[in-house]
C-alpha positions as a printed Julia matrix, in Angstrom:
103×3 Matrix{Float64}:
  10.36    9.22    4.72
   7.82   10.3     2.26
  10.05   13.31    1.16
  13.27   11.51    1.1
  11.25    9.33   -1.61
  10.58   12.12   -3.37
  13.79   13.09   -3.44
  14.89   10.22   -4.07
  12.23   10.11   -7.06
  13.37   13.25   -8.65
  16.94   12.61   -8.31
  18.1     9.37   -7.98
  17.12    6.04   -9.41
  14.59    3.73   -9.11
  16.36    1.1    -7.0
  16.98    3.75   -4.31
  13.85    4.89   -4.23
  12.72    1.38   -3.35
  15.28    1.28   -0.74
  13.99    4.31    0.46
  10.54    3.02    0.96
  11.65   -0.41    2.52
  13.48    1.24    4.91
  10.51    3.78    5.34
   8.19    1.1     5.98
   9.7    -0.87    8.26
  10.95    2.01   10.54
   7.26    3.2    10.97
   5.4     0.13   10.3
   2.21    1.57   11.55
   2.16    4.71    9.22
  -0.75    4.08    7.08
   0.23    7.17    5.16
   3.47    6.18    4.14
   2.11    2.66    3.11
  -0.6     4.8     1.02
   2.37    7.12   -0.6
   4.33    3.64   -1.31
   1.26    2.07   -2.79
   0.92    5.38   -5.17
   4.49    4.58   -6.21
   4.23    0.48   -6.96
   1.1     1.56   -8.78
   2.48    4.24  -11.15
   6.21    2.2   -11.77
   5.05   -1.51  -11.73
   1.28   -0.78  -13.29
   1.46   -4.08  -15.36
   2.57   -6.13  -12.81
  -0.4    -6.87  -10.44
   1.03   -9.4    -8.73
   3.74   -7.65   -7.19
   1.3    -4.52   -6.23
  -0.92   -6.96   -4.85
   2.07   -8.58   -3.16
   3.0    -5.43   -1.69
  -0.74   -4.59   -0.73
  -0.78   -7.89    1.3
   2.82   -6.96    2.82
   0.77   -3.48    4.44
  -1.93   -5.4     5.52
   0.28   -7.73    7.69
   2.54   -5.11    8.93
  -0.33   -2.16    9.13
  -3.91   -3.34    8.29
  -5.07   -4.09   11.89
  -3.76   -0.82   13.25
  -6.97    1.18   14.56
  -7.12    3.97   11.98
  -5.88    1.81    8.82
  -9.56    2.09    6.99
  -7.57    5.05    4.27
  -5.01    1.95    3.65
  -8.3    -0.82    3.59
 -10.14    1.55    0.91
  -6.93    2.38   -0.88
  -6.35   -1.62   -1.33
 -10.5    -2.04   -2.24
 -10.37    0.23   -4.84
  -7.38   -0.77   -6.58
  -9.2    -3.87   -6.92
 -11.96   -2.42   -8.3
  -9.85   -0.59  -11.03
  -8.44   -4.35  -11.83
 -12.02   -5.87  -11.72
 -11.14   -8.21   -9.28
 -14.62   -8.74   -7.74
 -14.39  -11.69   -5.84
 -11.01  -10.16   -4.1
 -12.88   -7.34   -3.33
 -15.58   -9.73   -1.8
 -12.61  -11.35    0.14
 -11.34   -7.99    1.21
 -14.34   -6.81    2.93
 -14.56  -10.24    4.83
 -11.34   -8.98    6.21
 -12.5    -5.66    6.93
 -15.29   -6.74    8.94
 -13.48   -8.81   11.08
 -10.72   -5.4    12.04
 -12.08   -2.44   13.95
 -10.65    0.48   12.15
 -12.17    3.18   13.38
């Protein structure tokens, strides 16, 4: 799925690639890896709008956040909210955290 976005990226346009990633994510809805490659694309095309990547964060947390190895897609979503200076998300975030073993 990951390349087919790419593809997608490079040669077709942005609503596809979207598509792409939907579809992506909700075949393998425990790939923390895709989610992270998805996130990497909200972040670079929708960088002003930090609702929706924060709506979209969220979304991977409900379909992939408890899954035992999801700590890459936990940091990935801490630090974005560090970038945003978000502190008391952050806060919020690692309440979450503790309560998930990820590892």
């Amino acid at each position: 799925w990951k390349k087919f976005a790419d593809f997608e990226k490079r040669n077709g346009t942005p609503d596809r690639v979207m598509e792409v990633f939907d579809q992506g994510t909700a075949a393998i809805t425990l790939s923390t890896d895709l989610w992270i490659h998805y996130m990497n694309h909200c972040k670079t095309v929708k960088k002003d709008d930090a609702a929706f990547i924060r709506s979209q964060y969220e979304r991977a947390m409900a379909e992939c956040g408890r899954e035992w190895r999801s700590d890459k897609l936990w940091d990935h979503y801490v630090k974005w909210e560090v970038e945003e200076k978000n502190y008391p998300q952050v806060f919020q975030l690692y309440q979450r955290m503790l309560k998930i073993p990820t590892h």
